[in-house]
Short mmCIF file of C-alpha atoms in Angstrom, two decimals:
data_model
loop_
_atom_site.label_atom_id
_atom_site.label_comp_id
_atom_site.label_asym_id
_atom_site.label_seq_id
_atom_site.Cartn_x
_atom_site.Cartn_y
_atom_site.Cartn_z
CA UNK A 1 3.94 -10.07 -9.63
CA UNK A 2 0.65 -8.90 -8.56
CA UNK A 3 -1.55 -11.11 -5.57
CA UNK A 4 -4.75 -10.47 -3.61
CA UNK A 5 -5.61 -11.17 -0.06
CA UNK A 6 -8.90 -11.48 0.73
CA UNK A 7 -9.58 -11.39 5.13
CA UNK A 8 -11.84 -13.78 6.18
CA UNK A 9 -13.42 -16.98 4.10
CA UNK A 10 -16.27 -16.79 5.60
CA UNK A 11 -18.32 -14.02 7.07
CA UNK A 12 -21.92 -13.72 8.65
CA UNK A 13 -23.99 -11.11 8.99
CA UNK A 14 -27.79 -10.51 9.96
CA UNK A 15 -30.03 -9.47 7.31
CA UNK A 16 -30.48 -5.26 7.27
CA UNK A 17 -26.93 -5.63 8.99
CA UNK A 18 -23.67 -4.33 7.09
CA UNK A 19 -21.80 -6.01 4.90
CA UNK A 20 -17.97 -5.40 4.86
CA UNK A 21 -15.92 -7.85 2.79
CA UNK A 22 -12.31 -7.15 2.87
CA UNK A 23 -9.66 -7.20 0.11
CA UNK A 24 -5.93 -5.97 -0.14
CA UNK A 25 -3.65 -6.51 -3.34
CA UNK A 26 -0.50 -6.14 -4.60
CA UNK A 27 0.69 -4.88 -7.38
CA UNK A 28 4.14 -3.21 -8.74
CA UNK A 29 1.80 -1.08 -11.15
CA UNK A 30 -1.17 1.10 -11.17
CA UNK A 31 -4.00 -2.08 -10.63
CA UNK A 32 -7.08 -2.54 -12.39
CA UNK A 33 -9.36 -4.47 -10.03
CA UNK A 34 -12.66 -6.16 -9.86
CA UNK A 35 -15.10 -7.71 -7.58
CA UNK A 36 -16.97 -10.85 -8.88
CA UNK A 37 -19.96 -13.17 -7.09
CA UNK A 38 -20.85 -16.48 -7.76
CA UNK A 39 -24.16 -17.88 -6.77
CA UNK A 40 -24.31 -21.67 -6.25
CA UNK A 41 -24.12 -23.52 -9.85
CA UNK A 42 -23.44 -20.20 -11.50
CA UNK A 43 -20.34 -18.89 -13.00
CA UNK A 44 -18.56 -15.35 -11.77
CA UNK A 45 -20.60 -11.88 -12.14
CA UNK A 46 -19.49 -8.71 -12.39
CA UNK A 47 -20.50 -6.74 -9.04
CA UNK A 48 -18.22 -3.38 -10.23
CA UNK A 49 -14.90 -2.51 -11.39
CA UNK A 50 -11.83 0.38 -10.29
CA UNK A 51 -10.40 1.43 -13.22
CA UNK A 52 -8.42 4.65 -12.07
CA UNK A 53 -11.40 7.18 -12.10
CA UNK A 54 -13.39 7.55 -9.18
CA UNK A 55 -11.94 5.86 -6.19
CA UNK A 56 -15.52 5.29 -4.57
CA UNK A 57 -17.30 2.60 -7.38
CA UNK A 58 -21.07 1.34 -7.06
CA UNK A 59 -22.10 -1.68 -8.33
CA UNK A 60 -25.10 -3.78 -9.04
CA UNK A 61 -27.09 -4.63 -6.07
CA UNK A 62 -26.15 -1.91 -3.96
CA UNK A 63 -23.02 -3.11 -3.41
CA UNK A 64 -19.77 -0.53 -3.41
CA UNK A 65 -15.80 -0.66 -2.93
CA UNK A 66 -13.34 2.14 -2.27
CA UNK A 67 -9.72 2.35 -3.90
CA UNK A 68 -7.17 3.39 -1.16
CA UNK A 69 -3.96 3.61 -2.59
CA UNK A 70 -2.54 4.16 1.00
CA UNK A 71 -3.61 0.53 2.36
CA UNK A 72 -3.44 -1.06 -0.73
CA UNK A 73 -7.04 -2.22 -0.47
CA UNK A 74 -10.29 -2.36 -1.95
CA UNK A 75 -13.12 -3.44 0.13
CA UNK A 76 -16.61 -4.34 -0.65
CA UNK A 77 -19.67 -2.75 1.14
CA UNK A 78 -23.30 -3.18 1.35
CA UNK A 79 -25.12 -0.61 3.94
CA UNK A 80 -27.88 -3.27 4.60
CA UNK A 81 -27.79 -6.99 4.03
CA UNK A 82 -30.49 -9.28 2.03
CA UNK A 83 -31.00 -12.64 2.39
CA UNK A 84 -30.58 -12.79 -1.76
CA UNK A 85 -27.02 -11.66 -0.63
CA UNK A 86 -25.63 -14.77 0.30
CA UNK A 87 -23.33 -16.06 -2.32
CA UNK A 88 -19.06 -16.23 -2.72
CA UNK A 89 -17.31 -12.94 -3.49
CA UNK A 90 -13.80 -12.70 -5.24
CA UNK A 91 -11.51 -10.18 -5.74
CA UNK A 92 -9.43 -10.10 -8.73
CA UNK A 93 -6.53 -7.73 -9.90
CA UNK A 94 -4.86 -6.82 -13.38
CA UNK A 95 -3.00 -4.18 -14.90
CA UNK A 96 -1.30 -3.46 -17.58
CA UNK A 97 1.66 -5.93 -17.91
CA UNK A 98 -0.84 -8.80 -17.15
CA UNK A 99 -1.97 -9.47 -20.46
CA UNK A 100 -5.56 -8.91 -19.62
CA UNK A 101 -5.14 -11.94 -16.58
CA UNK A 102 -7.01 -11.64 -13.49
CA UNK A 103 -5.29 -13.28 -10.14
CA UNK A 104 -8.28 -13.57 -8.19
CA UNK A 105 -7.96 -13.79 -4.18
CA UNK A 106 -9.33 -17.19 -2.77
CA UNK A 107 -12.85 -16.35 -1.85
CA UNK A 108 -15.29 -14.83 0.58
CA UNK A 109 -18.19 -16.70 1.56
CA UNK A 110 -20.76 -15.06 2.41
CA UNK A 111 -23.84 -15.85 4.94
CA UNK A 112 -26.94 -13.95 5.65
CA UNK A 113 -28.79 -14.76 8.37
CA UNK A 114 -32.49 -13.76 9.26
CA UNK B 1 -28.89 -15.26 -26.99
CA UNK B 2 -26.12 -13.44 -24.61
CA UNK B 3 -23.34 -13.81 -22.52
CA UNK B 4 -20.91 -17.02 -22.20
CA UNK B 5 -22.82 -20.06 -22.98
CA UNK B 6 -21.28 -23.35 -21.87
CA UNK B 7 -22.49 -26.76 -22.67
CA UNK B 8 -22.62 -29.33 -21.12
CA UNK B 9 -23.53 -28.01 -17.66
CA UNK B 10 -22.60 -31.74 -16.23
CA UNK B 11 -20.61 -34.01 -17.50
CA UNK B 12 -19.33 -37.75 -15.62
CA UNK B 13 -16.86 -39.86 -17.68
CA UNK B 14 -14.49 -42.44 -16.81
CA UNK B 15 -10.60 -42.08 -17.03
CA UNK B 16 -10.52 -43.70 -20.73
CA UNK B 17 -13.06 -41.41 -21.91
CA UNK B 18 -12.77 -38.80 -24.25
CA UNK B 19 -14.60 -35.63 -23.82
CA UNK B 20 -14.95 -31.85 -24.95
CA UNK B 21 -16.25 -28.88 -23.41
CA UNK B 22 -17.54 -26.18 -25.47
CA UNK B 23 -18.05 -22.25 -24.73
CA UNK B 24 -19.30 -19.63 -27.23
CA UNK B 25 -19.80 -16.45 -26.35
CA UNK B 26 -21.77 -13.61 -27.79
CA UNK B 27 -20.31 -10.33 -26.46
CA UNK B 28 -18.17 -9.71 -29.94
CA UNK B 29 -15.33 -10.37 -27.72
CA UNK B 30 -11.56 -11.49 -29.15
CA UNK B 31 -10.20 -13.03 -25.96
CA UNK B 32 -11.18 -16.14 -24.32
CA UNK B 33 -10.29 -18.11 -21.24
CA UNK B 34 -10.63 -21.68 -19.75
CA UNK B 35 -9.76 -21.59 -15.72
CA UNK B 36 -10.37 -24.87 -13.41
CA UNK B 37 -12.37 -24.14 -10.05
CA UNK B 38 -12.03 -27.02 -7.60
CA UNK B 39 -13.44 -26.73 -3.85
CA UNK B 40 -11.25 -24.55 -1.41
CA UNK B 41 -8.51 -24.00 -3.86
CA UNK B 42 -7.90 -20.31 -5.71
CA UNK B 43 -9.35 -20.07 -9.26
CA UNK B 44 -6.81 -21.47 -11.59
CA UNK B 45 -5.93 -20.17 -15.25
CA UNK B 46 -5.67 -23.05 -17.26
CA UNK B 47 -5.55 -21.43 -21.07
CA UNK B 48 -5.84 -17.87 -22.55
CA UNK B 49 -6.60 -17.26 -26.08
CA UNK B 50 -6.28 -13.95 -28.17
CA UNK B 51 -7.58 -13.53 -31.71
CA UNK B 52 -7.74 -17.09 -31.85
CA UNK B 53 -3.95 -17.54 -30.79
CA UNK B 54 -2.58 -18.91 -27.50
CA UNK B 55 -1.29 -16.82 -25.65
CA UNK B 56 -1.11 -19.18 -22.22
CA UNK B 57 -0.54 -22.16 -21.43
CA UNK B 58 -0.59 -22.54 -17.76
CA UNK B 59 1.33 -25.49 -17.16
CA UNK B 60 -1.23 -27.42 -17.76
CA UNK B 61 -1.30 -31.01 -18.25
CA UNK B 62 -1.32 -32.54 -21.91
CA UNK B 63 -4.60 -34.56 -21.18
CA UNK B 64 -6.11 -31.25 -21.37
CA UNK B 65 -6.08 -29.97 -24.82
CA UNK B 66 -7.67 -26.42 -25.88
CA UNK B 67 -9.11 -25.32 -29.26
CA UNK B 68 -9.88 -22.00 -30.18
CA UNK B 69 -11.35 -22.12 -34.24
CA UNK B 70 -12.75 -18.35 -34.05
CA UNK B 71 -12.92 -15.55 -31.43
CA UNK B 72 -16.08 -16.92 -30.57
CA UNK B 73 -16.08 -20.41 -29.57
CA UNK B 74 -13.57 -21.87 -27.49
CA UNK B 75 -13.36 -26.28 -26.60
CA UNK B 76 -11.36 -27.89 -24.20
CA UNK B 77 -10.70 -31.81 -24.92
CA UNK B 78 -10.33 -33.97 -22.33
CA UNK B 79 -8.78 -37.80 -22.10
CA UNK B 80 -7.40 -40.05 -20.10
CA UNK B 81 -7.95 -37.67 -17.13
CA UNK B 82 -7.39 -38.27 -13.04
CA UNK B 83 -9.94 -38.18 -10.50
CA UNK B 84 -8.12 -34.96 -9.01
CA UNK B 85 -9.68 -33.39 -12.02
CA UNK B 86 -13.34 -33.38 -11.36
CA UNK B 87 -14.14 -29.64 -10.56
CA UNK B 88 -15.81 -26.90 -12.11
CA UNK B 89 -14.56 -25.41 -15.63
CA UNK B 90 -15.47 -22.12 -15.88
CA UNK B 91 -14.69 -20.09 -19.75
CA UNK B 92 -14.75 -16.58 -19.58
CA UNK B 93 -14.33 -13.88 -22.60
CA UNK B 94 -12.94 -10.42 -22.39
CA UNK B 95 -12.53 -8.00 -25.19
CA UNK B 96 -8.52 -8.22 -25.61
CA UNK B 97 -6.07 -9.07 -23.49
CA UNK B 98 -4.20 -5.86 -23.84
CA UNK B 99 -7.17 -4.22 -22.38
CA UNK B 100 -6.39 -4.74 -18.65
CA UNK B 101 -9.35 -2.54 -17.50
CA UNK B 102 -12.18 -4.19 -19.94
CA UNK B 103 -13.97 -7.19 -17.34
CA UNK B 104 -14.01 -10.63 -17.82
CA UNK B 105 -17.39 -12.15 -18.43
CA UNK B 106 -17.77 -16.20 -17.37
CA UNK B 107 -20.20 -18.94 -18.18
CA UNK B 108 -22.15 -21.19 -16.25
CA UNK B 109 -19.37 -23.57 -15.70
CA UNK B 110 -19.81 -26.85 -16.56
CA UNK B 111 -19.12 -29.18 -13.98
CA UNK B 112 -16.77 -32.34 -14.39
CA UNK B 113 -17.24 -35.75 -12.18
CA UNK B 114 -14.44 -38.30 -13.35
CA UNK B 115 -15.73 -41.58 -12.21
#
């Protein structure tokens, strides 16, 4: 059975500040995983995906995650906060035996503060 | 149009009502999901539908009843449901389920006050 553990529901940071989001899984296969944000009254989007290429993946809006096999983890990054930033960020695994299902960790919110 | 389009975006009904939810979604996708969000609790799978054939039911309770007539539209009936089950219903498509690494892509939500 695969799970995800994300550190921390809520985090604050100061705008230009970095933002470090944390997320570990685990998985008894190879995982697929995925980082999602949801702005208030929106549904999830797609920030950026590991799909077993490159273990360092950029997203949209500057954000990035690195695959480390080692920790079992894949944390989120931002070099320099915006207020635009602030919003709930999920971490979701799958792989192959899923099905195509995502278990999605419980949520990070995020603040940005000026 | 694009994306996951869900309609209503609100909806408040009483526990007699009856109710759907609708989701269409114009990414040529062939799989299709209904999960429940509700505040401080883990996103739940409710429903997952391949090629127009369910493929899981999450234990989900019976007043909740899902309909998937193409790979492009997906409903989710409601009646007789419990105030524990005002929350936000989110549908989300992907382009199979035995693609593992393809992302899931989610509406709006529409979000459900029972009165």
């Amino acid at each position: 059975a695969q799970s995800v553990t994300q550190l921390g529901s809520h985090v604050s940071v100061s705008e230009g500040a970095l933002v470090l989001l944390r997320c570990n899984y685990s998985s008894s296969v190879p995982p697929y995983l995925f980082w999602y944000v949801q702005y208030p009254n929106q549904g999830l989007q797609l920030l950026l995906k590991y799909t077993s290429a490159a273990t360092l993946v950029k997203g949209i809006n500057g954000f990035e995650a690195e695959f480390k096999k080692s920790e079992t983890s894949f944390h989120l990054t931002k070099p320099s906060a915006h207020m635009s930033d602030a919003a709930e960020y999920f971490c979701a695994v799958s792989d192959l035996g899923g099905y195509g299902k995502l278990t999605f960790g419980q949520g990070t919110i995020l603040t940005v503060h000026p | 149009e694009t994306g996951v389009t869900q309609t209503p975006r609100h909806l408040v009904m009483g526990m007699t009502n009856k109710k759907s939810l609708k989701c269409e979604q114009h990414l040529g996708h062939n799989a299709m999901y209904w999960y429940k969000q509700s505040a401080k609790k883990p996103l739940e799978l409710m429903f997952v539908y391949n090629f127009k054939e369910q493929t899981e039911n999450n234990s989900v309770p019976s007043r909740f009843s899902p309909e998937c007539p193409n790979s492009s539209h997906l409903f989710l009936h409601l009646h007789t449901l419990q105030p524990e089950d005002s929350a936000l219903y989110l549908c989300a498509s992907s382009q199979d389920t035995g693609l593992a690494n393809q992302p899931q892509h989610f509406g709006d939500g529409t979000r459900l006050s029972i009165l």
